[in-house]
Tab-separated table of C-alpha atoms in Angstrom:
chain	number	residue	atom	x	y	z
A	240	UNK	CA	152.400	-40.106	55.990
A	241	UNK	CA	150.669	-40.840	52.667
A	242	UNK	CA	148.438	-43.466	54.265
A	243	UNK	CA	147.480	-41.003	56.996
A	244	UNK	CA	146.450	-38.441	54.357
A	245	UNK	CA	144.238	-40.988	52.609
A	246	UNK	CA	142.663	-41.896	55.935
A	247	UNK	CA	141.868	-38.278	56.768
A	248	UNK	CA	140.288	-37.602	53.377
A	249	UNK	CA	138.201	-40.782	53.644
A	250	UNK	CA	137.132	-39.882	57.164
A	251	UNK	CA	136.017	-36.403	56.070
A	252	UNK	CA	134.071	-37.789	53.110
A	253	UNK	CA	132.160	-40.175	55.355
A	254	UNK	CA	131.304	-37.363	57.764
A	255	UNK	CA	130.117	-35.049	54.996
A	256	UNK	CA	127.942	-37.771	53.502
A	257	UNK	CA	126.354	-38.102	56.910
A	258	UNK	CA	125.154	-34.499	56.555
A	259	UNK	CA	122.956	-35.384	53.586
A	260	UNK	CA	119.330	-35.252	54.616
A	261	UNK	CA	117.345	-38.468	54.531
A	262	UNK	CA	115.034	-39.032	51.607
A	263	UNK	CA	111.332	-38.717	52.541
A	264	UNK	CA	109.549	-41.946	53.381
A	265	UNK	CA	106.326	-40.840	51.688
A	266	UNK	CA	105.632	-38.123	49.109
A	267	UNK	CA	101.963	-37.138	49.098
A	268	UNK	CA	100.554	-35.037	46.263
A	269	UNK	CA	97.557	-32.792	46.997
A	270	UNK	CA	95.591	-31.594	43.981
A	271	UNK	CA	93.215	-28.775	44.961
A	272	UNK	CA	90.617	-27.722	42.390
A	273	UNK	CA	90.917	-24.080	43.455
A	274	UNK	CA	92.666	-21.751	45.878
A	275	UNK	CA	90.556	-20.066	48.545
A	276	UNK	CA	90.312	-19.568	52.299
A	277	UNK	CA	88.599	-22.946	52.830
A	278	UNK	CA	91.385	-24.823	51.042
A	279	UNK	CA	94.102	-22.673	52.605
A	280	UNK	CA	92.796	-23.752	56.002
A	281	UNK	CA	92.669	-27.394	54.928
A	282	UNK	CA	96.219	-27.285	53.527
A	283	UNK	CA	97.452	-25.743	56.769
A	284	UNK	CA	95.846	-28.609	58.725
A	285	UNK	CA	97.604	-31.159	56.513
A	286	UNK	CA	100.957	-29.430	56.970
A	287	UNK	CA	100.459	-29.346	60.721
A	288	UNK	CA	99.559	-33.050	60.836
A	289	UNK	CA	102.614	-33.876	58.693
A	290	UNK	CA	104.811	-32.519	61.489
A	291	UNK	CA	103.763	-35.502	63.613
A	292	UNK	CA	104.855	-38.060	61.006
A	293	UNK	CA	108.534	-38.512	60.238
A	294	UNK	CA	109.583	-38.582	56.602
A	295	UNK	CA	106.422	-37.134	55.018
A	296	UNK	CA	106.693	-34.616	52.175
A	297	UNK	CA	103.622	-32.758	50.858
A	298	UNK	CA	103.363	-31.353	47.332
A	299	UNK	CA	100.416	-29.005	46.696
A	300	UNK	CA	98.869	-27.786	43.455
A	301	UNK	CA	95.846	-25.517	42.843
A	302	UNK	CA	93.932	-25.523	39.531
A	303	UNK	CA	91.945	-22.280	40.023
A	304	UNK	CA	88.688	-23.960	38.876
A	305	UNK	CA	90.294	-25.093	35.592
A	306	UNK	CA	89.658	-28.797	34.953
A	307	UNK	CA	92.192	-29.038	32.121
A	308	UNK	CA	94.872	-27.451	34.309
A	309	UNK	CA	94.050	-29.782	37.196
A	310	UNK	CA	94.378	-32.824	34.921
A	311	UNK	CA	97.848	-31.654	33.855
A	312	UNK	CA	98.821	-30.996	37.476
A	313	UNK	CA	97.750	-34.504	38.494
A	314	UNK	CA	99.819	-36.042	35.670
A	315	UNK	CA	102.785	-33.902	36.773
A	316	UNK	CA	102.444	-35.010	40.395
A	317	UNK	CA	102.346	-38.640	39.297
A	318	UNK	CA	105.435	-38.157	37.120
A	319	UNK	CA	107.298	-36.569	40.061
A	320	UNK	CA	107.116	-39.851	41.971
A	321	UNK	CA	104.394	-39.324	44.578
A	322	UNK	CA	103.435	-42.187	46.876
A	323	UNK	CA	99.748	-41.213	47.152
A	324	UNK	CA	97.366	-38.672	45.577
A	325	UNK	CA	94.792	-36.597	47.485
A	326	UNK	CA	92.454	-34.850	45.044
A	327	UNK	CA	89.385	-32.595	45.080
A	328	UNK	CA	88.066	-32.876	41.478
A	329	UNK	CA	87.026	-29.565	39.950
A	330	UNK	CA	84.087	-31.167	38.158
A	331	UNK	CA	82.387	-34.525	38.306
A	332	UNK	CA	83.539	-35.917	34.940
A	333	UNK	CA	86.283	-33.773	33.408
A	334	UNK	CA	89.087	-34.647	35.841
A	335	UNK	CA	88.241	-38.347	36.166
A	336	UNK	CA	90.572	-39.578	33.367
A	337	UNK	CA	93.632	-38.047	35.088
A	338	UNK	CA	92.614	-39.580	38.417
A	339	UNK	CA	92.124	-42.951	36.685
A	340	UNK	CA	95.611	-42.734	35.157
A	341	UNK	CA	97.133	-42.242	38.584
A	342	UNK	CA	95.129	-45.114	40.057
A	343	UNK	CA	96.040	-47.437	37.178
A	344	UNK	CA	99.743	-46.824	37.903
A	345	UNK	CA	99.283	-48.286	41.376
A	346	UNK	CA	99.145	-44.957	43.208
A	347	UNK	CA	96.548	-44.899	46.023
A	348	UNK	CA	93.987	-42.116	45.498
A	349	UNK	CA	91.937	-40.301	48.140
A	350	UNK	CA	89.071	-38.291	46.646
A	351	UNK	CA	87.804	-35.642	49.049
A	352	UNK	CA	85.019	-33.065	49.199
A	353	UNK	CA	83.970	-33.548	45.553
A	354	UNK	CA	83.051	-36.727	43.713
A	355	UNK	CA	84.361	-38.317	40.529
A	356	UNK	CA	82.235	-40.349	38.117
A	357	UNK	CA	84.760	-43.211	38.322
A	358	UNK	CA	85.144	-45.878	40.967
A	359	UNK	CA	88.926	-45.849	40.618
A	360	UNK	CA	89.849	-44.461	44.010
A	361	UNK	CA	91.158	-45.914	47.242
A	362	UNK	CA	89.079	-43.848	49.680
A	363	UNK	CA	86.509	-41.049	49.638
A	364	UNK	CA	86.106	-38.349	52.315
A	365	UNK	CA	83.415	-35.678	52.337
A	366	UNK	CA	80.582	-34.107	54.262
A	367	UNK	CA	77.010	-34.751	53.113
A	368	UNK	CA	76.306	-31.914	50.679
A	369	UNK	CA	72.764	-33.109	50.037
A	370	UNK	CA	72.027	-32.980	53.761
A	371	UNK	CA	73.479	-29.461	53.968
A	372	UNK	CA	71.206	-28.205	51.230
A	373	UNK	CA	68.203	-29.982	52.711
A	374	UNK	CA	68.691	-28.674	56.248
A	375	UNK	CA	69.338	-25.157	54.947
A	376	UNK	CA	66.078	-25.413	52.969
A	377	UNK	CA	64.159	-26.484	56.078
A	378	UNK	CA	65.714	-23.672	58.116
A	379	UNK	CA	64.846	-21.014	55.523
A	380	UNK	CA	61.288	-22.314	55.163
A	381	UNK	CA	60.844	-22.132	58.935
A	382	UNK	CA	62.168	-18.567	59.074
A	383	UNK	CA	59.783	-17.540	56.274
A	384	UNK	CA	56.855	-19.224	58.011
A	385	UNK	CA	56.281	-21.202	54.832
A	386	UNK	CA	55.857	-18.207	52.521
A	387	UNK	CA	58.336	-16.015	50.635
A	388	UNK	CA	60.731	-15.525	47.737
A	389	UNK	CA	64.282	-16.829	47.350
A	390	UNK	CA	67.300	-15.913	45.223
A	391	UNK	CA	69.609	-18.915	44.866
A	392	UNK	CA	73.290	-18.467	43.917
A	393	UNK	CA	74.641	-21.812	42.816
A	394	UNK	CA	78.163	-23.214	43.007
A	395	UNK	CA	80.393	-24.170	40.080
A	396	UNK	CA	78.412	-25.903	37.362
A	397	UNK	CA	79.281	-29.582	37.070
A	398	UNK	CA	80.774	-29.870	40.569
A	399	UNK	CA	79.231	-32.480	42.834
A	400	UNK	CA	78.772	-30.196	45.903
A	401	UNK	CA	76.804	-27.662	43.837
A	402	UNK	CA	74.520	-30.337	42.381
A	403	UNK	CA	73.945	-32.081	45.719
A	404	UNK	CA	73.300	-28.864	47.664
A	405	UNK	CA	70.870	-27.759	44.957
A	406	UNK	CA	68.998	-31.079	45.051
A	407	UNK	CA	68.794	-31.200	48.851
A	408	UNK	CA	67.594	-27.598	49.052
A	409	UNK	CA	64.854	-27.997	46.432
A	410	UNK	CA	63.578	-31.246	47.914
A	411	UNK	CA	63.217	-29.454	51.277
A	412	UNK	CA	61.335	-26.368	50.000
A	413	UNK	CA	59.102	-28.476	47.716
A	414	UNK	CA	57.002	-29.128	50.790
A	415	UNK	CA	56.198	-25.411	50.977
A	416	UNK	CA	54.210	-24.417	47.881
A	417	UNK	CA	54.098	-20.731	48.866
A	418	UNK	CA	57.908	-20.457	48.825
A	419	UNK	CA	59.215	-19.553	45.389
A	420	UNK	CA	62.760	-19.486	44.011
A	421	UNK	CA	62.390	-16.452	41.743
A	422	UNK	CA	65.890	-16.690	40.242
A	423	UNK	CA	68.754	-19.165	40.101
A	424	UNK	CA	72.063	-17.386	39.479
A	425	UNK	CA	74.988	-19.461	38.268
A	426	UNK	CA	78.091	-18.829	40.341
A	427	UNK	CA	81.532	-20.378	40.707
A	428	UNK	CA	82.021	-20.298	44.500
A	429	UNK	CA	83.715	-16.865	44.425
A	430	UNK	CA	82.519	-13.610	45.993
A	431	UNK	CA	83.271	-11.346	42.976
A	432	UNK	CA	81.249	-13.533	40.587
A	433	UNK	CA	78.222	-13.509	42.901
A	434	UNK	CA	78.543	-9.763	43.414
A	435	UNK	CA	78.607	-9.008	39.686
A	436	UNK	CA	75.754	-11.401	38.900
A	437	UNK	CA	73.446	-9.946	41.545
A	438	UNK	CA	74.446	-6.377	40.713
A	439	UNK	CA	73.515	-6.936	37.066
A	440	UNK	CA	70.294	-8.860	37.743
A	441	UNK	CA	67.353	-7.087	36.110
A	442	UNK	CA	64.750	-8.174	38.636
A	443	UNK	CA	63.437	-6.356	41.701
A	444	UNK	CA	65.831	-6.921	44.605
A	445	UNK	CA	63.321	-5.460	47.031
A	446	UNK	CA	61.072	-8.422	46.290
A	447	UNK	CA	63.605	-10.960	47.595
A	448	UNK	CA	63.074	-12.352	51.106
A	449	UNK	CA	66.074	-14.724	51.291
A	450	UNK	CA	69.351	-15.119	49.414
A	451	UNK	CA	70.707	-18.661	49.593
A	452	UNK	CA	74.318	-18.963	48.434
A	453	UNK	CA	75.781	-22.410	47.963
A	454	UNK	CA	78.718	-21.088	49.988
A	455	UNK	CA	79.347	-18.136	52.315
A	456	UNK	CA	81.406	-16.175	49.809
A	457	UNK	CA	78.545	-16.221	47.310
A	458	UNK	CA	76.106	-14.984	49.966
A	459	UNK	CA	78.478	-12.195	51.053
A	460	UNK	CA	79.025	-11.134	47.433
A	461	UNK	CA	75.259	-10.921	46.980
A	462	UNK	CA	74.888	-8.858	50.148
A	463	UNK	CA	77.414	-6.302	48.874
A	464	UNK	CA	75.448	-5.994	45.626
A	465	UNK	CA	72.184	-5.432	47.552
A	466	UNK	CA	73.859	-2.725	49.630
A	467	UNK	CA	75.352	-1.014	46.598
A	468	UNK	CA	72.006	-0.950	44.812
A	469	UNK	CA	70.315	0.433	47.915
A	470	UNK	CA	67.846	-2.431	48.126
A	471	UNK	CA	66.118	-3.748	51.227
A	472	UNK	CA	68.353	-6.341	52.846
A	473	UNK	CA	66.776	-9.806	52.997
A	474	UNK	CA	68.083	-12.827	54.900
A	475	UNK	CA	71.455	-14.110	53.677
A	476	UNK	CA	72.345	-17.777	54.172
A	477	UNK	CA	75.413	-19.711	53.045
A	478	UNK	CA	77.479	-22.839	53.630
A	479	UNK	CA	81.060	-23.321	54.909
A	480	UNK	CA	81.082	-21.569	58.341
A	481	UNK	CA	84.847	-21.363	58.521
A	482	UNK	CA	86.459	-20.421	61.856
A	483	UNK	CA	88.722	-17.423	62.303
A	484	UNK	CA	88.597	-13.786	61.293
A	485	UNK	CA	86.078	-13.083	58.494
A	486	UNK	CA	85.015	-16.735	58.505
A	487	UNK	CA	81.381	-17.746	58.221
A	488	UNK	CA	80.884	-18.235	61.955
A	489	UNK	CA	82.002	-14.675	62.681
A	490	UNK	CA	79.852	-13.363	59.819
A	491	UNK	CA	76.790	-15.002	61.368
A	492	UNK	CA	77.639	-13.598	64.783
A	493	UNK	CA	78.069	-10.128	63.279
A	494	UNK	CA	74.748	-10.434	61.383
A	495	UNK	CA	76.347	-10.272	57.941
A	496	UNK	CA	74.870	-13.718	57.411
A	497	UNK	CA	71.718	-15.037	59.032
A	498	UNK	CA	72.850	-18.657	58.911
A	499	UNK	CA	75.578	-20.906	57.581
A	500	UNK	CA	76.445	-24.574	57.700
A	501	UNK	CA	79.785	-25.956	58.864
A	502	UNK	CA	81.577	-27.672	55.990
A	503	UNK	CA	84.504	-29.311	57.831
A	504	UNK	CA	87.988	-29.099	56.287
A	505	UNK	CA	89.618	-31.859	58.389
A	506	UNK	CA	92.984	-31.745	56.660
A	507	UNK	CA	94.489	-33.557	59.649
A	508	UNK	CA	92.085	-36.475	59.213
A	509	UNK	CA	92.826	-36.602	55.474
A	510	UNK	CA	96.548	-36.870	56.030
A	511	UNK	CA	96.185	-39.476	58.769
A	512	UNK	CA	94.072	-41.551	56.378
A	513	UNK	CA	96.808	-41.228	53.747
A	514	UNK	CA	99.463	-42.424	56.218
A	515	UNK	CA	97.275	-45.364	57.289
A	516	UNK	CA	96.841	-46.430	53.657
A	517	UNK	CA	100.564	-46.180	52.940
A	518	UNK	CA	101.427	-48.029	56.156
A	519	UNK	CA	99.075	-50.870	55.217
A	520	UNK	CA	96.706	-50.264	58.131
A	521	UNK	CA	92.945	-50.760	58.046
A	522	UNK	CA	90.854	-47.792	56.881
A	523	UNK	CA	87.322	-46.931	55.786
A	524	UNK	CA	86.759	-46.610	52.043
A	525	UNK	CA	83.929	-44.105	52.506
A	526	UNK	CA	84.040	-41.478	55.289
A	527	UNK	CA	81.289	-38.900	55.837
A	528	UNK	CA	82.289	-35.965	58.035
A	529	UNK	CA	79.902	-34.518	60.603
A	530	UNK	CA	78.685	-30.937	60.241
A	531	UNK	CA	76.143	-28.570	61.819
A	532	UNK	CA	73.928	-25.544	61.214
A	533	UNK	CA	75.219	-22.189	62.488
A	534	UNK	CA	72.708	-19.501	63.470
A	535	UNK	CA	72.839	-16.376	65.588
A	536	UNK	CA	71.711	-18.484	68.547
A	537	UNK	CA	74.902	-20.573	68.603
A	538	UNK	CA	77.391	-18.508	66.585
A	539	UNK	CA	79.003	-16.814	69.607
A	540	UNK	CA	79.726	-20.093	71.367
A	541	UNK	CA	80.968	-21.758	68.197
A	542	UNK	CA	83.173	-18.758	67.441
A	543	UNK	CA	84.760	-18.896	70.900
A	544	UNK	CA	85.488	-22.586	70.419
A	545	UNK	CA	86.838	-22.098	66.907
A	546	UNK	CA	88.968	-19.122	67.977
A	547	UNK	CA	90.586	-21.307	70.615
A	548	UNK	CA	91.285	-23.958	67.986
A	549	UNK	CA	92.746	-21.300	65.678
A	550	UNK	CA	94.872	-19.909	68.504
A	551	UNK	CA	96.253	-23.319	69.405
A	552	UNK	CA	96.907	-24.103	65.744
A	553	UNK	CA	98.728	-20.777	65.404
A	554	UNK	CA	100.849	-21.550	68.460
A	555	UNK	CA	101.670	-25.002	67.128
A	556	UNK	CA	102.607	-23.490	63.800
A	557	UNK	CA	104.937	-20.992	65.488
A	558	UNK	CA	106.475	-23.792	67.525
A	559	UNK	CA	106.949	-25.872	64.395
A	560	UNK	CA	108.631	-22.979	62.564
A	561	UNK	CA	110.904	-22.309	65.511
A	562	UNK	CA	111.822	-25.988	65.728
A	563	UNK	CA	112.484	-26.087	61.990
A	564	UNK	CA	114.720	-23.035	62.350
A	565	UNK	CA	116.655	-24.638	65.169
A	566	UNK	CA	117.055	-27.849	63.168
A	567	UNK	CA	118.243	-25.922	60.117
A	568	UNK	CA	120.701	-23.991	62.251
A	569	UNK	CA	121.886	-27.212	63.856
A	570	UNK	CA	122.371	-28.806	60.442
A	571	UNK	CA	124.384	-25.799	59.243
A	572	UNK	CA	126.498	-25.779	62.386
A	573	UNK	CA	127.123	-29.494	62.044
A	574	UNK	CA	128.323	-29.075	58.452
A	575	UNK	CA	130.594	-26.200	59.438
A	576	UNK	CA	131.940	-28.194	62.373
A	577	UNK	CA	132.708	-31.181	60.157
A	578	UNK	CA	134.492	-28.987	57.608
A	579	UNK	CA	136.432	-27.326	60.425
A	580	UNK	CA	137.340	-30.738	61.805
A	581	UNK	CA	138.660	-31.799	58.415
A	582	UNK	CA	140.684	-28.589	58.045
A	583	UNK	CA	142.143	-28.965	61.526
A	584	UNK	CA	143.058	-32.572	60.783
A	585	UNK	CA	144.943	-31.548	57.653
A	586	UNK	CA	146.667	-28.745	59.523
A	587	UNK	CA	147.663	-31.117	62.289
A	588	UNK	CA	149.136	-33.457	59.670
A	589	UNK	CA	151.224	-30.641	58.169
A	590	UNK	CA	152.501	-29.397	61.537
A	591	UNK	CA	152.984	-32.665	63.366
A	592	UNK	CA	156.758	-32.725	62.692
A	593	UNK	CA	157.161	-29.191	64.102
A	594	UNK	CA	155.118	-29.426	67.330
A	595	UNK	CA	157.160	-30.117	70.426
A	596	UNK	CA	156.048	-33.015	72.558
A	597	UNK	CA	155.865	-31.061	75.819
A	598	UNK	CA	153.644	-28.363	74.210
A	599	UNK	CA	151.123	-30.901	72.937
A	600	UNK	CA	151.146	-32.450	76.415
A	601	UNK	CA	150.323	-29.123	78.054
A	602	UNK	CA	147.660	-28.373	75.439
A	603	UNK	CA	145.983	-31.728	76.001
A	604	UNK	CA	146.080	-31.224	79.769
A	605	UNK	CA	144.521	-27.756	79.442
A	606	UNK	CA	141.757	-29.091	77.174
A	607	UNK	CA	140.793	-31.721	79.737
A	608	UNK	CA	140.615	-29.067	82.447
A	609	UNK	CA	138.654	-26.541	80.455
A	610	UNK	CA	136.079	-29.109	79.376
A	611	UNK	CA	135.175	-29.505	83.015
A	612	UNK	CA	134.465	-25.772	83.393
A	613	UNK	CA	130.768	-25.349	82.685
A	614	UNK	CA	130.960	-25.757	78.880
A	615	UNK	CA	133.281	-22.791	78.413
A	616	UNK	CA	133.966	-21.628	74.837
A	617	UNK	CA	137.197	-23.121	73.480
A	618	UNK	CA	138.113	-19.819	71.838
A	619	UNK	CA	138.875	-18.333	75.280
A	620	UNK	CA	141.709	-20.832	75.615
A	621	UNK	CA	143.018	-20.205	72.118
A	622	UNK	CA	143.472	-16.483	72.841
A	623	UNK	CA	145.831	-17.107	75.743
A	624	UNK	CA	149.639	-17.387	75.379
A	625	UNK	CA	151.130	-20.846	75.774
A	626	UNK	CA	152.292	-21.528	79.316
A	627	UNK	CA	155.745	-22.690	80.166
A	628	UNK	CA	156.221	-26.418	80.532
A	629	UNK	CA	154.457	-27.453	83.762
A	630	UNK	CA	156.273	-28.821	86.720
A	631	UNK	CA	155.919	-32.436	87.687
A	632	UNK	CA	153.356	-31.581	90.361
A	633	UNK	CA	150.972	-29.539	88.187
A	634	UNK	CA	149.286	-32.321	86.185
A	635	UNK	CA	147.931	-33.800	89.411
A	636	UNK	CA	147.325	-30.519	91.285
A	637	UNK	CA	145.455	-28.569	88.634
A	638	UNK	CA	142.474	-30.935	88.218
A	639	UNK	CA	142.054	-31.083	91.987
A	640	UNK	CA	142.223	-27.297	92.163
A	641	UNK	CA	139.569	-26.869	89.465
A	642	UNK	CA	137.278	-29.448	91.040
A	643	UNK	CA	137.599	-27.632	94.378
A	644	UNK	CA	136.992	-24.243	92.731
A	645	UNK	CA	133.911	-25.546	90.913
A	646	UNK	CA	132.482	-27.020	94.141
A	647	UNK	CA	132.961	-23.688	95.954
A	648	UNK	CA	131.249	-21.741	93.160
A	649	UNK	CA	128.285	-24.112	92.816
A	650	UNK	CA	127.737	-24.232	96.568
A	651	UNK	CA	127.165	-20.451	96.687
A	652	UNK	CA	125.741	-19.872	93.210
A	653	UNK	CA	122.526	-18.278	94.516
A	654	UNK	CA	124.412	-15.792	96.672
A	655	UNK	CA	124.272	-12.492	94.774
A	656	UNK	CA	126.844	-10.988	97.184
A	657	UNK	CA	129.453	-13.668	96.413
A	658	UNK	CA	132.765	-11.956	95.574
A	659	UNK	CA	136.188	-13.037	94.372
A	660	UNK	CA	137.474	-12.362	97.899
A	661	UNK	CA	134.912	-14.844	99.223
A	662	UNK	CA	136.009	-17.448	96.683
A	663	UNK	CA	139.679	-16.868	97.476
A	664	UNK	CA	139.021	-17.231	101.209
A	665	UNK	CA	137.153	-20.478	100.615
A	666	UNK	CA	140.120	-21.759	98.602
A	667	UNK	CA	142.632	-20.603	101.265
A	668	UNK	CA	144.277	-18.298	98.730
A	669	UNK	CA	144.722	-14.572	98.359
A	670	UNK	CA	142.656	-12.741	95.759
A	671	UNK	CA	145.736	-12.302	93.542
A	672	UNK	CA	146.752	-15.951	93.880
A	673	UNK	CA	143.252	-17.137	92.939
A	674	UNK	CA	143.089	-14.825	89.941
A	675	UNK	CA	146.463	-15.882	88.591
A	676	UNK	CA	145.879	-19.596	89.060
A	677	UNK	CA	142.385	-19.600	87.496
A	678	UNK	CA	143.522	-17.368	84.639
A	679	UNK	CA	146.543	-19.540	83.910
A	680	UNK	CA	144.530	-22.754	83.841
A	681	UNK	CA	141.323	-21.666	82.116
A	682	UNK	CA	142.126	-18.457	80.272
A	683	UNK	CA	139.252	-16.743	82.117
A	684	UNK	CA	138.993	-14.727	85.302
A	685	UNK	CA	137.162	-16.003	88.402
A	686	UNK	CA	134.403	-13.433	87.800
A	687	UNK	CA	133.917	-14.665	84.233
A	688	UNK	CA	133.725	-18.277	85.372
A	689	UNK	CA	131.236	-17.359	88.092
A	690	UNK	CA	128.988	-15.605	85.598
A	691	UNK	CA	129.257	-18.507	83.149
A	692	UNK	CA	128.280	-20.959	85.869
A	693	UNK	CA	125.258	-18.850	86.840
A	694	UNK	CA	124.080	-18.517	83.245
A	695	UNK	CA	124.443	-22.236	82.576
A	696	UNK	CA	122.473	-23.077	85.723
A	697	UNK	CA	119.858	-20.533	84.640
A	698	UNK	CA	119.634	-22.173	81.205
A	699	UNK	CA	119.023	-25.574	82.835
A	700	UNK	CA	116.282	-24.180	85.098
A	701	UNK	CA	114.530	-22.405	82.211
A	702	UNK	CA	114.493	-25.594	80.132
A	703	UNK	CA	112.692	-27.381	82.965
A	704	UNK	CA	109.958	-24.758	82.619
A	705	UNK	CA	108.654	-24.707	86.175
A	706	UNK	CA	110.014	-21.254	87.146
A	707	UNK	CA	109.595	-17.746	85.817
A	708	UNK	CA	112.524	-15.778	84.392
A	709	UNK	CA	112.616	-13.615	87.522
A	710	UNK	CA	112.653	-16.642	89.822
A	711	UNK	CA	115.494	-18.197	87.861
A	712	UNK	CA	117.466	-14.936	87.821
A	713	UNK	CA	117.362	-14.589	91.612
A	714	UNK	CA	118.016	-18.289	92.170
A	715	UNK	CA	121.296	-18.171	90.237
A	716	UNK	CA	122.547	-15.040	92.006
A	717	UNK	CA	121.572	-12.140	89.732
A	718	UNK	CA	120.273	-9.051	91.494
A	719	UNK	CA	117.970	-8.004	88.655
A	720	UNK	CA	116.069	-10.072	86.030
A	721	UNK	CA	116.831	-7.423	83.387
A	722	UNK	CA	120.583	-7.843	83.876
A	723	UNK	CA	120.167	-11.627	83.802
A	724	UNK	CA	118.333	-11.311	80.469
A	725	UNK	CA	121.073	-9.093	79.031
A	726	UNK	CA	123.850	-11.478	80.070
A	727	UNK	CA	121.833	-14.492	78.883
A	728	UNK	CA	121.466	-13.012	75.393
A	729	UNK	CA	125.192	-12.257	75.243
A	730	UNK	CA	126.090	-15.794	76.315
A	731	UNK	CA	123.614	-17.890	74.287
A	732	UNK	CA	122.380	-15.583	71.546
A	733	UNK	CA	118.725	-16.043	72.534
A	734	UNK	CA	116.395	-14.492	75.102
A	735	UNK	CA	115.338	-16.401	78.241
A	736	UNK	CA	111.743	-15.975	77.052
A	737	UNK	CA	112.550	-18.249	74.093
A	738	UNK	CA	112.960	-21.112	76.554
A	739	UNK	CA	110.164	-20.304	79.012
């Protein structure tokens, strides 16, 4: 008895340890220099891509344009035991020492979107900010027919995208001597800063022909200031052209912006690069992302395409959340089941001397029978009183009876008019005889077993996904899809639409 107790406790401990979730294979730290819609979109892409790689954990930080804070966040990520660092440096020089410290500790580093003044990185991913500024300069010069005035709202001082967009833009308009940049307003990539700066500018807004913001938010902030001051609205051009509601593409289509330039987020590509590096696969050290100019001529088409991408991403995200919920529920149920198994084992040990042999025999026989009955709930059996000791013939007759009963039910499952009388006739029994025999063996009535069989068949058909809910309902013998849905929810706790 003592040895059996030790065995049961050891068995339970092993099972419970099996519930412990596996440690992640890779922990990837993502250090964002700020928090905005562009980076939110990029982070969402990385999370979505992570769902396709087993054992990947992402840890995000956002520095809110504070280089000192970002340096501390990078050191904290490194101390937490990350496998790889993805970082967008707030400024060209100020964050470099923290990035170097991570690299010197043997942690691979991917620098994206913004540059560092150090060569201590594993890979670099960005779009060509100089090209963006240059093409935007050429576009604006063409729209002005080579003559006009420009207000330029620059990005965060000291950040590589702001410097490169500025240089590309000024090189482009230098070829047009009659185009003048009348003011250069220092911004920080945010809409409120641009709005306040333009609102408080002492110059004549009516003399401005074009506002060029280094990003869309700066251009939109400037537009709001023009409107508030009652000035003539010039052209407004920006860079980013995000998809989705209130993104740059929609703003161009709706004439809030005259042009923008797609600055790709490509969080999925970033994460795939990180996995390739960690897996020891070949990769490119320098990757330049493709981008394109967005004008009113192509904004509608681009918006339709981007909306479809957003819709599919949203659907994938919902699917991922639902799957995560199911997995969490499964994990909880598994833990509860293991604890219940342990408790039952201890109870069985305490009662083993008091359980009669014939009763355990009957109980075991009933369990074997019930398990053949369309995955019936075990609690239905537990509610029934214990039968008298079976006769010698019953152990061989009952399984044959149940097999025959199951065959009869499944053969006519789609018949909505199938009644207990029909089943009894097919079994060569009276209605009362059928009811008593089925109830005694299974703990359920023939009607309950028929409904359970129909619902289980319906579940199987819905999982296949090639039939509508209505088609499935009629195929398994329900007279109305609404009643099928009601019964389905009662049986499985979910709606048929969750499976279709």
